[in-house]
Coordinates of C-alpha atoms in Angstrom, one line a residue:
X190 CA 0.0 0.0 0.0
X191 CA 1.4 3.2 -0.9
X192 CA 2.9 5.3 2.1
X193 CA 2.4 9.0 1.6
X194 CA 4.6 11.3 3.8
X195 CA 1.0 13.3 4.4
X196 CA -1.9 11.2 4.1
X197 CA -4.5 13.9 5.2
X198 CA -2.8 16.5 3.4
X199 CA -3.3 14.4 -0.1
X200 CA -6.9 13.0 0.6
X201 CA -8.4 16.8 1.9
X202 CA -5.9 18.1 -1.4
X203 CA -5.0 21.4 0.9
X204 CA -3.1 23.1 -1.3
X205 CA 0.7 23.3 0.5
X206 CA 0.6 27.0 -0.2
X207 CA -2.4 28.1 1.5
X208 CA -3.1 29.4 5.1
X209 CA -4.6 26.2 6.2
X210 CA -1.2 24.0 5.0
X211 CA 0.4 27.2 6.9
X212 CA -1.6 26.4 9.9
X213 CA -1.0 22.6 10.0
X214 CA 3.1 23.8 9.7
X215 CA 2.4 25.7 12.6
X216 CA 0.8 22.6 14.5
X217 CA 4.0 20.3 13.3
X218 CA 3.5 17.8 16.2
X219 CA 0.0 17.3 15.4
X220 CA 0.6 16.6 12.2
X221 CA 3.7 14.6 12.4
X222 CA 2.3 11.8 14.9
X223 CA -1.1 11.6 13.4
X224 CA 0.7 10.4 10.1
X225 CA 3.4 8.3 12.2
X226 CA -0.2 6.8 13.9
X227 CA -1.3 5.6 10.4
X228 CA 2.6 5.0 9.4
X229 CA 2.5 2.3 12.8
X230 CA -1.0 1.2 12.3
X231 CA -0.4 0.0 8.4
X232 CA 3.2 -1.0 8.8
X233 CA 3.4 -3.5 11.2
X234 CA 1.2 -6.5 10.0
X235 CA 1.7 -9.0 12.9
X236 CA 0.4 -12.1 12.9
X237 CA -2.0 -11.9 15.3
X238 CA -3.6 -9.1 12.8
X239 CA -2.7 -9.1 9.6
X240 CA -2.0 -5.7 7.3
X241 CA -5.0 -7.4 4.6
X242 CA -7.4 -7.2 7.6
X243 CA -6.1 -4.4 8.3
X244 CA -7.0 -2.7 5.1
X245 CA -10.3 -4.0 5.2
X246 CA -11.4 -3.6 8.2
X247 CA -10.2 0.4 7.8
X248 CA -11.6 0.6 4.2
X249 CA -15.0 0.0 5.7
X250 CA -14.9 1.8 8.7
X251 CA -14.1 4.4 6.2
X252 CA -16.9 3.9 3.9
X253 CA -19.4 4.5 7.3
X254 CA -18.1 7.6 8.3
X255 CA -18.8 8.5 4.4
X256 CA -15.4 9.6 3.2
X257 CA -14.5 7.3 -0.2
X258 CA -11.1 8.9 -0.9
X259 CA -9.8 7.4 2.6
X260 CA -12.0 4.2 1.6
X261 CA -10.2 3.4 -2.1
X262 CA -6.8 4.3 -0.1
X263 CA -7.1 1.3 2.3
X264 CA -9.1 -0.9 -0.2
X265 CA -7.1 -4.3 0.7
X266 CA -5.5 -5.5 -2.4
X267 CA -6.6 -8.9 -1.9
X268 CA -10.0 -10.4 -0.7
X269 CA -10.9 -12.1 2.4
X270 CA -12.9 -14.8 2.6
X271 CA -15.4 -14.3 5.7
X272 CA -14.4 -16.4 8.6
X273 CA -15.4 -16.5 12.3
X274 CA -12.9 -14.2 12.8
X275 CA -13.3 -11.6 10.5
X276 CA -17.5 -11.3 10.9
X277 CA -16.7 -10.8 14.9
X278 CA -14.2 -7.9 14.0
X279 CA -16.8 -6.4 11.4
X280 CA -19.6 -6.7 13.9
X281 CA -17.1 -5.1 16.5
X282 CA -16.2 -2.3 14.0
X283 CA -19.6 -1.6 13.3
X284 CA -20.6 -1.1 16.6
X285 CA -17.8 0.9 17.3
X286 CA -18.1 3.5 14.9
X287 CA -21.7 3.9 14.9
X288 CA -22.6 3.3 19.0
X289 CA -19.4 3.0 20.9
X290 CA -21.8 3.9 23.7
X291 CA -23.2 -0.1 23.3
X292 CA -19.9 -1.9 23.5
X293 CA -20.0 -4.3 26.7
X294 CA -17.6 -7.4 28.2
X295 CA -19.1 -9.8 26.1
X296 CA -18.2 -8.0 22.9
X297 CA -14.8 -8.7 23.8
X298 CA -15.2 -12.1 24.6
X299 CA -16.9 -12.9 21.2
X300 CA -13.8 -11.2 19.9
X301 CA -11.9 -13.6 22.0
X302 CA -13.7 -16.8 20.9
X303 CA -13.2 -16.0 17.2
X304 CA -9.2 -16.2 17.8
X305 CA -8.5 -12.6 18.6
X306 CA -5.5 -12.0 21.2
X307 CA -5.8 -9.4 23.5
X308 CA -2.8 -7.5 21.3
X309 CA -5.1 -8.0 18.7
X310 CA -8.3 -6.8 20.2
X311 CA -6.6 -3.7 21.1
X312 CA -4.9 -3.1 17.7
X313 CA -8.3 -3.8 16.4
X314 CA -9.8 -0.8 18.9
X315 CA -7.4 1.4 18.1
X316 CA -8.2 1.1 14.4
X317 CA -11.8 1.9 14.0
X318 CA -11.1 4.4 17.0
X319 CA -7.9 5.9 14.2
X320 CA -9.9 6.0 11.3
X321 CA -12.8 7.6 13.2
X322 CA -10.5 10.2 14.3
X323 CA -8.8 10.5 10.6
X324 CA -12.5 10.7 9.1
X325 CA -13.3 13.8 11.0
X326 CA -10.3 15.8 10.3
X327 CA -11.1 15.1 6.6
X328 CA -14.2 16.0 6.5
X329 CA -13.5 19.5 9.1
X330 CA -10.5 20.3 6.5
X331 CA -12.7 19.6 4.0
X332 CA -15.4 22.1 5.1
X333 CA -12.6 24.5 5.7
X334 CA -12.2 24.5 2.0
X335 CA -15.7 25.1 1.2
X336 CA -16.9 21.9 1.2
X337 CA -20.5 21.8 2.1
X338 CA -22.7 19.1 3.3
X339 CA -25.8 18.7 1.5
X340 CA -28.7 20.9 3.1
X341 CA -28.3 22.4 6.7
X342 CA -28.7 19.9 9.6
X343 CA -31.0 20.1 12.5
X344 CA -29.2 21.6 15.7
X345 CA -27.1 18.3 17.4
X346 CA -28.8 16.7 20.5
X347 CA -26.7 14.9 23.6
X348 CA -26.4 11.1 22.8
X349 CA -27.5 8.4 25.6
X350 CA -24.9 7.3 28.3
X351 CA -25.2 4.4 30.4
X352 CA -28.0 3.7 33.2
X353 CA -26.5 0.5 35.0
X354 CA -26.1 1.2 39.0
X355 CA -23.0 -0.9 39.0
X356 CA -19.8 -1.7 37.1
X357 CA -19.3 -5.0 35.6
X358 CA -17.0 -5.7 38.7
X359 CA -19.7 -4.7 40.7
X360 CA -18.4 -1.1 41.6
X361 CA -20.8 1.6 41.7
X362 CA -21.1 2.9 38.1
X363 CA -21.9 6.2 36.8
X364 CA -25.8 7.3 35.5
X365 CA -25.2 11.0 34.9
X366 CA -22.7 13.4 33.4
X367 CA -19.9 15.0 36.1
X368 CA -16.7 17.0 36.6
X369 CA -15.9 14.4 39.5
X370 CA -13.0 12.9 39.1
X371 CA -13.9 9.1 38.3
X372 CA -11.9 5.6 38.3
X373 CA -11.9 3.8 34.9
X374 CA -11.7 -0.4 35.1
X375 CA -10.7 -2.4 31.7
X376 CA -12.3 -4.7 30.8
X377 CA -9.2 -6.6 29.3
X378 CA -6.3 -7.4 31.5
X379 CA -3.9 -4.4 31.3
X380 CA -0.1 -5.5 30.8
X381 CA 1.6 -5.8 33.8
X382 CA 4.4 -4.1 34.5
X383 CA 7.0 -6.5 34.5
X384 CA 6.6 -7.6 31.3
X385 CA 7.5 -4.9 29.1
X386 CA 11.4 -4.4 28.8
X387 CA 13.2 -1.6 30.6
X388 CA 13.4 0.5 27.5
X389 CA 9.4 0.2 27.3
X390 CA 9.3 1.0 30.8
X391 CA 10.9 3.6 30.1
X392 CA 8.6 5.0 27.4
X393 CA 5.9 4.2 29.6
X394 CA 7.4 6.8 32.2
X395 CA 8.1 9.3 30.1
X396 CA 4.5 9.6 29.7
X397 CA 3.3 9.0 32.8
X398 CA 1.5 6.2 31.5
X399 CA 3.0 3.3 34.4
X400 CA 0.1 3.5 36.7
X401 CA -2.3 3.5 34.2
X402 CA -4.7 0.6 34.0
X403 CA -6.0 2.2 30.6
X404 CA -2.6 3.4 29.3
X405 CA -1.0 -0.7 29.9
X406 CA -3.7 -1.8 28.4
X407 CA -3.0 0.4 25.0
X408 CA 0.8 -0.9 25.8
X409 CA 0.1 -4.5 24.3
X410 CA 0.3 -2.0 21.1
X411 CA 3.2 -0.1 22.7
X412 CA 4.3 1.6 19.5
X413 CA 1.0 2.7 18.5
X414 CA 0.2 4.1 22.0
X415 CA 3.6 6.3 21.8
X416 CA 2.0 8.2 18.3
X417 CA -1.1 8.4 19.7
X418 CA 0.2 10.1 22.9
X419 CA 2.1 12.4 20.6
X420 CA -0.9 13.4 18.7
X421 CA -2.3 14.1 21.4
X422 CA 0.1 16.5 23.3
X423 CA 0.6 17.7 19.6
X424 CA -2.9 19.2 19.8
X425 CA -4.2 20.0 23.1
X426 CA -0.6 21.0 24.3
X427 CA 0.3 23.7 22.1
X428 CA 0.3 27.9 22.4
X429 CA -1.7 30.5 20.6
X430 CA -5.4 29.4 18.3
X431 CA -8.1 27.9 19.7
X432 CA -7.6 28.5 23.7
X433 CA -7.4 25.3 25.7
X434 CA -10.1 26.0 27.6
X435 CA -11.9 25.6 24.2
X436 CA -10.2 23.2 23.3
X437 CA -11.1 21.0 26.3
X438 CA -14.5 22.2 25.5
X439 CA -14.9 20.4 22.3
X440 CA -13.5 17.8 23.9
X441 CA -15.9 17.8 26.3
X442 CA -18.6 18.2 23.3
X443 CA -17.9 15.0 21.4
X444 CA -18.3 12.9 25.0
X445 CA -21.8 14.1 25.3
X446 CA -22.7 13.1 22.3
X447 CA -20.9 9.7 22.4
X448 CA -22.1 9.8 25.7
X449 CA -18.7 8.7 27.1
X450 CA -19.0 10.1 31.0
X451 CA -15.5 9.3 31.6
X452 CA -13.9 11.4 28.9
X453 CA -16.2 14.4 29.9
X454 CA -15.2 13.9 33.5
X455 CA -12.0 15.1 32.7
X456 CA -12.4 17.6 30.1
X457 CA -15.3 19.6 31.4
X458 CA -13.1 19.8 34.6
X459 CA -10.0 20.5 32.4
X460 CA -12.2 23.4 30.7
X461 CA -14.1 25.1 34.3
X462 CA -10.9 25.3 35.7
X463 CA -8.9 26.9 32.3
X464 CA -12.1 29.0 31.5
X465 CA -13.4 30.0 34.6
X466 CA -16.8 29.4 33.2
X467 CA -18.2 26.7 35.8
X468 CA -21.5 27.0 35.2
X469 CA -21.5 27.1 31.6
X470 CA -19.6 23.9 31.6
X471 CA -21.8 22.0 34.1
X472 CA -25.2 23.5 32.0
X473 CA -23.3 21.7 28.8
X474 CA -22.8 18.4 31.1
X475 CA -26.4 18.3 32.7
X476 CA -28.0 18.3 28.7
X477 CA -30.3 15.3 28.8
X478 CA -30.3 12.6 26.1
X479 CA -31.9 14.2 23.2
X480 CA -31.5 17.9 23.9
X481 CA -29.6 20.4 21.9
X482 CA -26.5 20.9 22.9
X483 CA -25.6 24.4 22.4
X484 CA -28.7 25.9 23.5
X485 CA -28.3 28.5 26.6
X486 CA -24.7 29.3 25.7
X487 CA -22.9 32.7 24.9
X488 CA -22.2 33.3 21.5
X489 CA -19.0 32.3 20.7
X490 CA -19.7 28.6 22.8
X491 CA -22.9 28.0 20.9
X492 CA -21.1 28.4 17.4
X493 CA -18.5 26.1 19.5
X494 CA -20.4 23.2 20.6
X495 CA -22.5 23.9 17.4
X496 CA -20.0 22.7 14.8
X497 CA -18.1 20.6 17.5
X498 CA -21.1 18.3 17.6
X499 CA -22.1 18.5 14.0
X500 CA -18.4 17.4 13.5
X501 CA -19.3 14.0 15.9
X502 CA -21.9 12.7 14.1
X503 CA -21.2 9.9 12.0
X504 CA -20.7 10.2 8.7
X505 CA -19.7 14.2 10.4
X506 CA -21.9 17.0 9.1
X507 CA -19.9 20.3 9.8
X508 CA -21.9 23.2 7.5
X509 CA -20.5 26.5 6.0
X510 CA -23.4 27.9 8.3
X511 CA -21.7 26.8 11.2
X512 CA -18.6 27.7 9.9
X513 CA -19.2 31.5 9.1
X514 CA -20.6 31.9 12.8
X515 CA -17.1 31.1 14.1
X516 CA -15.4 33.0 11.8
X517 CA -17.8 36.1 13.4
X518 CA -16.8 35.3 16.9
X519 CA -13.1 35.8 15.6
X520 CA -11.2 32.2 14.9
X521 CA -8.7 32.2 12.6
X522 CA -7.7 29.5 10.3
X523 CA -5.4 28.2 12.8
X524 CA -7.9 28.5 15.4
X525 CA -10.0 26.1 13.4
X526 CA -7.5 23.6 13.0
X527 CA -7.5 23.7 16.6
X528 CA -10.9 23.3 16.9
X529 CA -11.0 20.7 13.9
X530 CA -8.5 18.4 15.6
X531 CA -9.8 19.0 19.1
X532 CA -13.0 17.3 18.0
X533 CA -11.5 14.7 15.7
X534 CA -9.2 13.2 18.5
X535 CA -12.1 12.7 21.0
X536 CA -13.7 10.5 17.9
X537 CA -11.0 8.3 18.8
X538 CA -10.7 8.4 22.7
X539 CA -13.6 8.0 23.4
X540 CA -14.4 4.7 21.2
X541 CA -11.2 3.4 23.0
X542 CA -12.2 4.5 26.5
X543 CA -15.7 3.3 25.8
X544 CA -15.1 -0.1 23.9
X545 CA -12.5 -1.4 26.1
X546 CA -13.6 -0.7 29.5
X547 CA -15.8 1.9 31.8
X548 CA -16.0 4.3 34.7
X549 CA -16.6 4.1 38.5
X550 CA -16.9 5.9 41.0
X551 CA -14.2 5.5 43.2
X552 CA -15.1 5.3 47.2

C-alpha cells in the first residue's frame, strides 16, 4: 500500500501554499504523529492481525463515516474470505463506529472466541477508533475549504450514556454526566508491569503512563500508543489558536454526544478550571439525552459546541453555516485547525475509553 509522507494533506488536497497547510506547519507535532499513527498502524502486520485485515477492516470503517477517498486508499488489495474471525471484527467495528456507547464485556469475549489476542483486540480498537478520528479531520479540512454538506442539519442533541447502578466488577457505576474525578476499570487485562522491557518501561514513564490501568492496556500495542500520545500532546498541548479551555471544550462536546461520561469527567473539569466558566460547563454536562447541545450558551460557545457536535456525528456533518458563525466570533484558520482536531481526537478516545472498558466511581 502506498505510504504517503502526508496522508490527510493528499486525501483533503490542501493546497501546500495556503493558510490552512500554513496552519497545520504551525501545529508540526500534530501533524507529524497523526501520520506516524497511520505509518505504525499500516506497517506493522503481525500475525495476530494481519495488514490485509487491516485494510479492510479500515476501508469500511471508512466507507461508514462517508469519506471514499480514505475508503479506495485502504481498499485491501486482496479479498478475504469471511471467517469466524473476520464477521466478529466487522460486527465489533460496526458497533464501534456507529454506537461506541453499546460496547460491553461480552463484545470482547466474542472477539476472543473467534481467535482474537488481547494484542489483537486492542490493535483492532485502536483502528476503527484511528480511522474515526482520521475521518473527522477530513471531513472538518474539508469544510474549511468550502466543502458543504448537502442541506443544513437540524441543531445536534446529547447522545445516551449508560444507566447500570454498578460496574461490571460490581463497583458503583456512573448514570449522569460530572466534573468528579472518576476511576476507569478495563475490561481486558492491562499488561503488567514486568513484562514490558526496561526501555518500554521507560517509554511508559516518560509519559506517565505506568500506573495507568488504561494506558497498559494500550501498551500490548506499545508503538502505536507512543504516536497516539504524541498526537495528542501535539494538539491539546500547544500555544496560541483555539484557547485550551476551548479546546477541552470540544473535547468535552464530542463525550456528550458519544455519551462517554469518563472522557467528559476530565475535560469539562479541564475546561471550568482553564475557563473560569463553571457554570456554563456543568449547563453543557447536565444536557439530557436528546437535547440540543448548544442551546443557553454565549455566542462564541454555541457556534463552539455547534459545529463541534455536527463534527461527531457519523458520517460528520460540519456546515459552512456553522462555519461562518465562528469566523464572526473571531477564529482564525489556525484557530480552526485547533478546533478541527480537538474534535477529531475525542472521535478516537472515546471509542477506546468506551469499547475497552468503563468508569466508577471510586469510594
Amino acid at each position: 500500500m502506498n505510504q504517503p509522507d502526508d496522508l490527510i494533506a493528499t486525501l483533503a488536497d490542501i493546497d501546500p501554499d495556503s493558510e490552512l497547510a500554513r496552519a497545520r506547519q504551525t501545529r508540526h507535532a500534530a501533524t507529524q504523529h497523526a501520520q506516524g499513527s497511520y505509518t505504525v498502524l499500516f506497517s506493522q502486520g503481525d500475525e495476530d492481525f494481519p495488514l490485509a485485515e487491516r485494510r479492510l477492516l479500515a476501508a469500511q470503517v471508512a466507507g461508514w463515516h462517508g469519506q471514499p477517498g480514505l475508503q479506495a486508499h485502504y481498499h485491501p488489495q486482496e479479498s478475504l474470505a469471511g471467517s469466524d474471525r473476520i464477521n466478529a471484527a466487522q460486527t465489533f467495528a460496526h458497533r464501534l463506529t456507529f454506537e461506541p456507547v453499546a460496547a460491553a464485556p461480552a463484545h470482547l469475549e466474542a472477539l476472543k472466541l473467534a481467535g482474537w489476542s488481547l494484542r489483537g483486540i486492542v490493535t483492532l480498537a485502536q483502528l476503527v477508533a484511528f480511522v474515526s478520528f482520521q475521518s473527522r479531520l477530513l471531513a472538518g479540512l474539508r469544510s474549511l475549504q468550502g466543502d458543504e454538506v448537502s442541506g443544513e442539519i437540524a441543531p445536534v442533541v446529547a447522545g445516551h450514556w449508560h444507566e447500570a447502578l454498578h460496574t461490571a466488577s460490581g463497583k458503583t457505576a456512573l448514570t449522569a454526566f460530572t466534573q468528579q474525578e472518576l476511576g476507569w476499570e478495563p475490561w481486558l487485562p492491562a499488561k503488567p508491569l514486568t513484562e514490558f522491557s526496561e526501555e518500554e518501561q521507560a517509554t511508559l514513564a516518560k509519559f506517565g503512563h505506568t500506573d495507568s490501568d488504561y494506558f497498559r492496556l494500550l501498551a500490548r500495542n506499545l508503538p502505536l500508543l507512543e504516536q497516539r500520545t504524541l498526537t495528542d500532546k501535539g494538539i491539546f498541548y500547544t500555544a496560541g489558536g483555539l484557547p485550551r479551555a476551548e479546546r477541552e471544550l470540544a473535547a468535552t462536546v464530542v463525550s456528550k454526544v458519544n455519551g462517554c461520561i469518563y472522557c467528559a469527567s476530565v475535560h469539562a473539569r479541564k475546561a471550568s478550571q482553564l475557563s473560569k466558566q463553571d457554570e456554563a460547563i456543568q449547563k453543557l454536562l447536565n444536557v439530557a439525552s436528546g437535547a440540543v447541545l448548544s442551546h443557553g450558551h454565549a455566542a462564541r460557545w454555541q457556534a463552539i459546541i455547534a459545529y463541534s457536535a455536527a463534527l461527531s456525528l457519523t458520517p460528520a456533518q460540519p456546515t459552512q453555516s456553522q462555519l461562518s458563525a465562528l469566523r464572526e466570533q473571531g477564529l482564525d484558520t489556525l484557530a480552526l485547525l485547533d478546533l478541527i482536531q480537538s474534535t477529531a481526537f475525542f472521535a478516537w478516545a472515546n471509542r477506546l475509553m468506551l469499547t475497552l472498558g468503563e468508569p466508577f466511581l471510586p469510594e
